[in-house]
């Protein structure tokens, strides 16, 4: 998606450790015009899939999931990374190793919010090693929900999870796929599709 690639080139910062910082438009300050075009793009791609719920993981997936849920006119649910005292103990749970924080979180969704009749569209900001998506897939497996697709804003193609998950039959729509990024020259190369 041209708009997203432009934002990445203009405002993204390539850090060491294969991290792209996008705080200026996605991860801290959020550009609402970009959110809207992203949601439109995923809606166009997944609109025939009878989506009943959008599922993401806190925190950075929430804005994208919210904009997308408005477009599909369905609820969105976000998996929590920590258990708080006001949560029930009736939870679907999965372990997720965080690429950016280098720690493992037990992610949870209350069993009331995902069920076997749901057609779930998973949304996240990045796809790197696939841990977050695999954790969300596991929650859907426990709930008996059908995963109809995965919408990713930025896929780091050089980290291969996207290719592996696609080869298993998952329909992943990534709006920008980065094939390489150089922390010294700052050059970012996108996959041509
Ligand atoms: P994965 O689970 O696929 O390894 O990594 C995806 C998750 O880690 C996303 O939810 C995202 O928040 C975070 N992440 C992975 N790589 C990056 C990155 O380069 N930049 C930012 N800002 N977040 C990332």
CSV table of C-alpha atoms and ligand atoms in Angstrom, one decimal:
chain,number,residue,atom,x,y,z
A,1,UNK,CA,0.0,0.0,0.0
A,2,UNK,CA,1.6,3.2,-1.3
A,3,UNK,CA,0.4,5.5,1.6
A,4,UNK,CA,1.9,3.2,4.3
A,5,UNK,CA,5.2,2.8,2.4
A,6,UNK,CA,5.4,6.6,2.1
A,7,UNK,CA,4.8,7.0,5.9
A,8,UNK,CA,7.5,4.4,6.6
A,9,UNK,CA,10.0,6.1,4.3
A,10,UNK,CA,9.2,9.5,5.7
A,11,UNK,CA,8.8,8.9,9.4
A,12,UNK,CA,10.1,5.3,10.2
A,13,UNK,CA,13.4,4.9,11.9
A,14,UNK,CA,15.5,1.8,11.4
A,15,UNK,CA,17.1,0.8,14.6
A,16,UNK,CA,19.6,-1.9,15.3
A,17,UNK,CA,18.3,-5.4,16.0
A,18,UNK,CA,16.0,-5.4,13.0
A,19,UNK,CA,13.5,-3.0,14.6
A,20,UNK,CA,11.6,-0.4,12.7
A,21,UNK,CA,10.3,2.4,14.9
A,22,UNK,CA,7.0,3.8,13.8
A,23,UNK,CA,6.0,5.8,16.9
A,24,UNK,CA,5.4,8.9,14.8
A,25,UNK,CA,2.3,7.5,13.0
A,26,UNK,CA,1.4,4.0,14.4
A,27,UNK,CA,2.8,3.1,17.8
A,28,UNK,CA,2.5,6.2,19.9
A,29,UNK,CA,1.2,9.1,17.9
A,30,UNK,CA,-1.4,7.5,15.6
A,31,UNK,CA,-2.3,9.1,12.2
A,32,UNK,CA,-6.0,8.7,11.8
A,33,UNK,CA,-6.0,9.3,8.1
A,34,UNK,CA,-3.5,6.4,7.7
A,35,UNK,CA,-5.7,4.3,10.0
A,36,UNK,CA,-8.7,4.9,7.7
A,37,UNK,CA,-6.9,3.9,4.5
A,38,UNK,CA,-5.5,0.8,6.2
A,39,UNK,CA,-8.9,-0.2,7.4
A,40,UNK,CA,-10.4,0.4,3.9
A,41,UNK,CA,-7.7,-1.7,2.3
A,42,UNK,CA,-8.3,-4.7,4.7
A,43,UNK,CA,-12.1,-4.3,4.3
A,44,UNK,CA,-11.7,-4.5,0.5
A,45,UNK,CA,-9.6,-7.6,0.8
A,46,UNK,CA,-11.6,-9.5,3.4
A,47,UNK,CA,-15.1,-8.2,2.9
A,48,UNK,CA,-16.5,-11.5,1.5
A,49,UNK,CA,-15.3,-13.5,4.5
A,50,UNK,CA,-18.3,-12.9,6.8
A,51,UNK,CA,-16.1,-11.5,9.5
A,52,UNK,CA,-17.9,-11.4,12.9
A,53,UNK,CA,-15.0,-10.3,15.1
A,54,UNK,CA,-11.6,-8.6,14.9
A,55,UNK,CA,-8.9,-9.9,17.2
A,56,UNK,CA,-5.7,-8.2,18.2
A,57,UNK,CA,-3.1,-8.0,21.0
A,58,UNK,CA,-2.5,-5.1,23.2
A,59,UNK,CA,-1.2,-2.5,22.9
A,60,UNK,CA,-0.1,-1.5,19.4
A,61,UNK,CA,-2.7,-3.5,17.6
A,62,UNK,CA,-5.6,-1.8,19.3
A,63,UNK,CA,-5.9,1.4,17.1
A,64,UNK,CA,-5.7,-0.6,13.9
A,65,UNK,CA,-8.3,-3.2,15.2
A,66,UNK,CA,-10.6,-0.4,16.2
A,67,UNK,CA,-10.5,1.4,12.8
A,68,UNK,CA,-11.0,-2.0,11.1
A,69,UNK,CA,-13.9,-3.0,13.3
A,70,UNK,CA,-15.7,0.2,12.6
A,71,UNK,CA,-15.3,-0.5,8.9
A,72,UNK,CA,-16.7,-4.1,9.2
A,73,UNK,CA,-19.3,-3.0,11.8
A,74,UNK,CA,-18.3,-5.8,14.2
A,75,UNK,CA,-16.8,-5.8,17.7
A,76,UNK,CA,-13.0,-6.0,18.2
A,77,UNK,CA,-11.4,-7.9,21.0
A,78,UNK,CA,-7.8,-7.4,22.3
A,79,UNK,CA,-5.9,-10.1,24.1
A,80,UNK,CA,-4.4,-8.8,27.3
A,81,UNK,CA,-0.8,-9.3,28.2
A,82,UNK,CA,-1.4,-9.3,32.0
A,83,UNK,CA,-4.1,-10.6,34.2
A,84,UNK,CA,-5.8,-8.0,36.3
A,85,UNK,CA,-7.9,-8.5,39.4
A,86,UNK,CA,-11.2,-7.5,37.7
A,87,UNK,CA,-10.8,-10.3,35.0
A,88,UNK,CA,-12.7,-13.6,35.3
A,89,UNK,CA,-10.6,-16.7,35.4
A,90,UNK,CA,-12.6,-18.1,32.5
A,91,UNK,CA,-9.9,-17.4,30.0
A,92,UNK,CA,-8.4,-18.6,26.8
A,93,UNK,CA,-4.6,-18.2,27.2
A,94,UNK,CA,-1.5,-18.6,25.2
A,95,UNK,CA,2.2,-17.9,25.7
A,96,UNK,CA,3.7,-15.2,23.4
A,97,UNK,CA,7.4,-14.3,23.2
A,98,UNK,CA,7.6,-10.5,22.5
A,99,UNK,CA,10.2,-9.6,19.9
A,100,UNK,CA,10.5,-6.0,20.9
A,101,UNK,CA,10.5,-6.6,24.7
A,102,UNK,CA,12.4,-9.9,24.6
A,103,UNK,CA,10.1,-11.4,27.3
A,104,UNK,CA,7.2,-14.0,27.3
A,105,UNK,CA,3.7,-12.9,28.1
A,106,UNK,CA,0.7,-15.1,28.9
A,107,UNK,CA,-2.0,-13.5,26.7
A,108,UNK,CA,-5.6,-13.9,27.6
A,109,UNK,CA,-9.1,-13.3,26.3
A,110,UNK,CA,-12.2,-13.9,28.4
A,111,UNK,CA,-14.1,-16.9,27.1
A,112,UNK,CA,-17.3,-14.7,26.7
A,113,UNK,CA,-15.7,-12.8,23.8
A,114,UNK,CA,-14.7,-15.5,21.4
A,115,UNK,CA,-16.8,-18.5,20.4
A,116,UNK,CA,-17.3,-21.3,17.9
A,117,UNK,CA,-19.6,-19.2,15.7
A,118,UNK,CA,-17.1,-16.4,15.2
A,119,UNK,CA,-15.3,-15.7,11.9
A,120,UNK,CA,-12.2,-14.0,13.2
A,121,UNK,CA,-10.0,-11.5,11.4
A,122,UNK,CA,-6.7,-11.2,13.2
A,123,UNK,CA,-5.0,-7.7,13.0
A,124,UNK,CA,-1.6,-6.6,14.1
A,125,UNK,CA,0.8,-3.8,13.4
A,126,UNK,CA,3.9,-5.9,12.7
A,127,UNK,CA,4.7,-9.5,11.6
A,128,UNK,CA,8.2,-10.4,12.6
A,129,UNK,CA,8.8,-14.0,13.9
A,130,UNK,CA,5.1,-14.7,14.0
A,131,UNK,CA,4.8,-15.2,17.8
A,132,UNK,CA,1.9,-12.8,18.3
A,133,UNK,CA,-0.1,-14.1,15.4
A,134,UNK,CA,0.5,-17.7,16.5
A,135,UNK,CA,-0.7,-16.8,20.0
A,136,UNK,CA,-3.8,-15.3,18.7
A,137,UNK,CA,-4.4,-18.3,16.4
A,138,UNK,CA,-4.1,-20.5,19.5
A,139,UNK,CA,-6.7,-18.5,21.4
A,140,UNK,CA,-9.1,-19.0,18.4
A,141,UNK,CA,-8.3,-22.7,18.3
A,142,UNK,CA,-9.2,-23.0,22.0
A,143,UNK,CA,-12.5,-21.1,21.3
A,144,UNK,CA,-13.3,-23.1,18.2
A,145,UNK,CA,-13.5,-19.9,16.2
A,146,UNK,CA,-12.7,-19.9,12.5
A,147,UNK,CA,-9.8,-17.6,11.5
A,148,UNK,CA,-10.7,-16.2,8.1
A,149,UNK,CA,-7.6,-14.1,7.7
A,150,UNK,CA,-4.8,-12.0,9.1
A,151,UNK,CA,-4.3,-8.3,8.4
A,152,UNK,CA,-0.8,-7.0,9.1
A,153,UNK,CA,0.3,-3.4,8.5
A,154,UNK,CA,4.1,-4.0,8.3
A,155,UNK,CA,5.6,-7.4,7.6
A,156,UNK,CA,9.3,-7.8,8.0
A,157,UNK,CA,9.6,-10.3,5.2
A,158,UNK,CA,13.2,-11.1,6.0
A,159,UNK,CA,12.1,-12.7,9.3
A,160,UNK,CA,10.1,-15.3,7.3
A,161,UNK,CA,7.1,-15.9,9.6
A,162,UNK,CA,4.8,-14.6,6.9
A,163,UNK,CA,6.1,-17.0,4.3
A,164,UNK,CA,5.9,-19.9,6.7
A,165,UNK,CA,2.3,-19.1,7.9
A,166,UNK,CA,1.1,-18.5,4.3
A,167,UNK,CA,2.6,-21.9,3.3
A,168,UNK,CA,0.3,-23.4,6.0
A,169,UNK,CA,-2.7,-21.9,4.2
A,170,UNK,CA,-3.3,-18.7,6.3
A,171,UNK,CA,-4.6,-15.8,4.2
A,172,UNK,CA,-2.3,-12.9,5.3
A,173,UNK,CA,-2.8,-9.5,3.9
A,174,UNK,CA,0.3,-7.4,4.7
A,175,UNK,CA,0.1,-3.8,3.5
A,176,UNK,CA,3.9,-3.2,3.4
A,177,UNK,CA,6.4,-6.1,3.2
A,178,UNK,CA,10.0,-5.1,4.0
A,179,UNK,CA,12.6,-7.3,2.5
A,180,UNK,CA,15.6,-5.6,4.0
A,181,UNK,CA,16.5,-2.6,6.2
A,182,UNK,CA,19.9,-1.3,7.0
A,183,UNK,CA,20.5,0.3,10.4
A,184,UNK,CA,23.6,2.0,9.1
A,185,UNK,CA,22.5,3.4,5.7
A,186,UNK,CA,18.9,3.5,6.9
A,187,UNK,CA,17.8,2.1,3.5
A,188,UNK,CA,14.5,0.2,3.5
A,189,UNK,CA,13.7,-2.1,0.6
A,190,UNK,CA,10.1,-3.2,0.1
A,191,UNK,CA,9.0,-6.4,-1.6
A,192,UNK,CA,7.5,-5.7,-5.0
A,193,UNK,CA,4.2,-7.6,-5.5
B,1,LIG,P1,6.3,-11.3,16.1
B,1,LIG,O1,5.4,-11.8,17.2
B,1,LIG,O2,5.7,-11.6,14.8
B,1,LIG,O3,7.7,-11.8,16.3
B,1,LIG,O4,6.4,-9.7,16.3
B,1,LIG,C1,5.2,-9.0,16.2
B,1,LIG,C2,5.0,-8.1,17.4
B,1,LIG,O5,6.2,-7.5,17.9
B,1,LIG,C3,4.0,-7.0,17.0
B,1,LIG,O6,2.9,-7.1,17.9
B,1,LIG,C4,4.8,-5.7,17.3
B,1,LIG,O7,4.2,-5.0,18.3
B,1,LIG,C5,6.2,-6.2,17.7
B,1,LIG,N1,7.2,-5.9,16.7
B,1,LIG,C6,8.0,-6.8,16.0
B,1,LIG,N2,8.9,-6.2,15.2
B,1,LIG,C7,8.7,-4.9,15.4
B,1,LIG,C8,9.4,-3.7,14.9
B,1,LIG,O8,10.3,-3.8,14.0
B,1,LIG,N3,8.9,-2.5,15.3
B,1,LIG,C9,7.9,-2.4,16.1
B,1,LIG,N4,7.5,-1.1,16.5
B,1,LIG,N5,7.3,-3.4,16.7
B,1,LIG,C10,7.7,-4.7,16.3
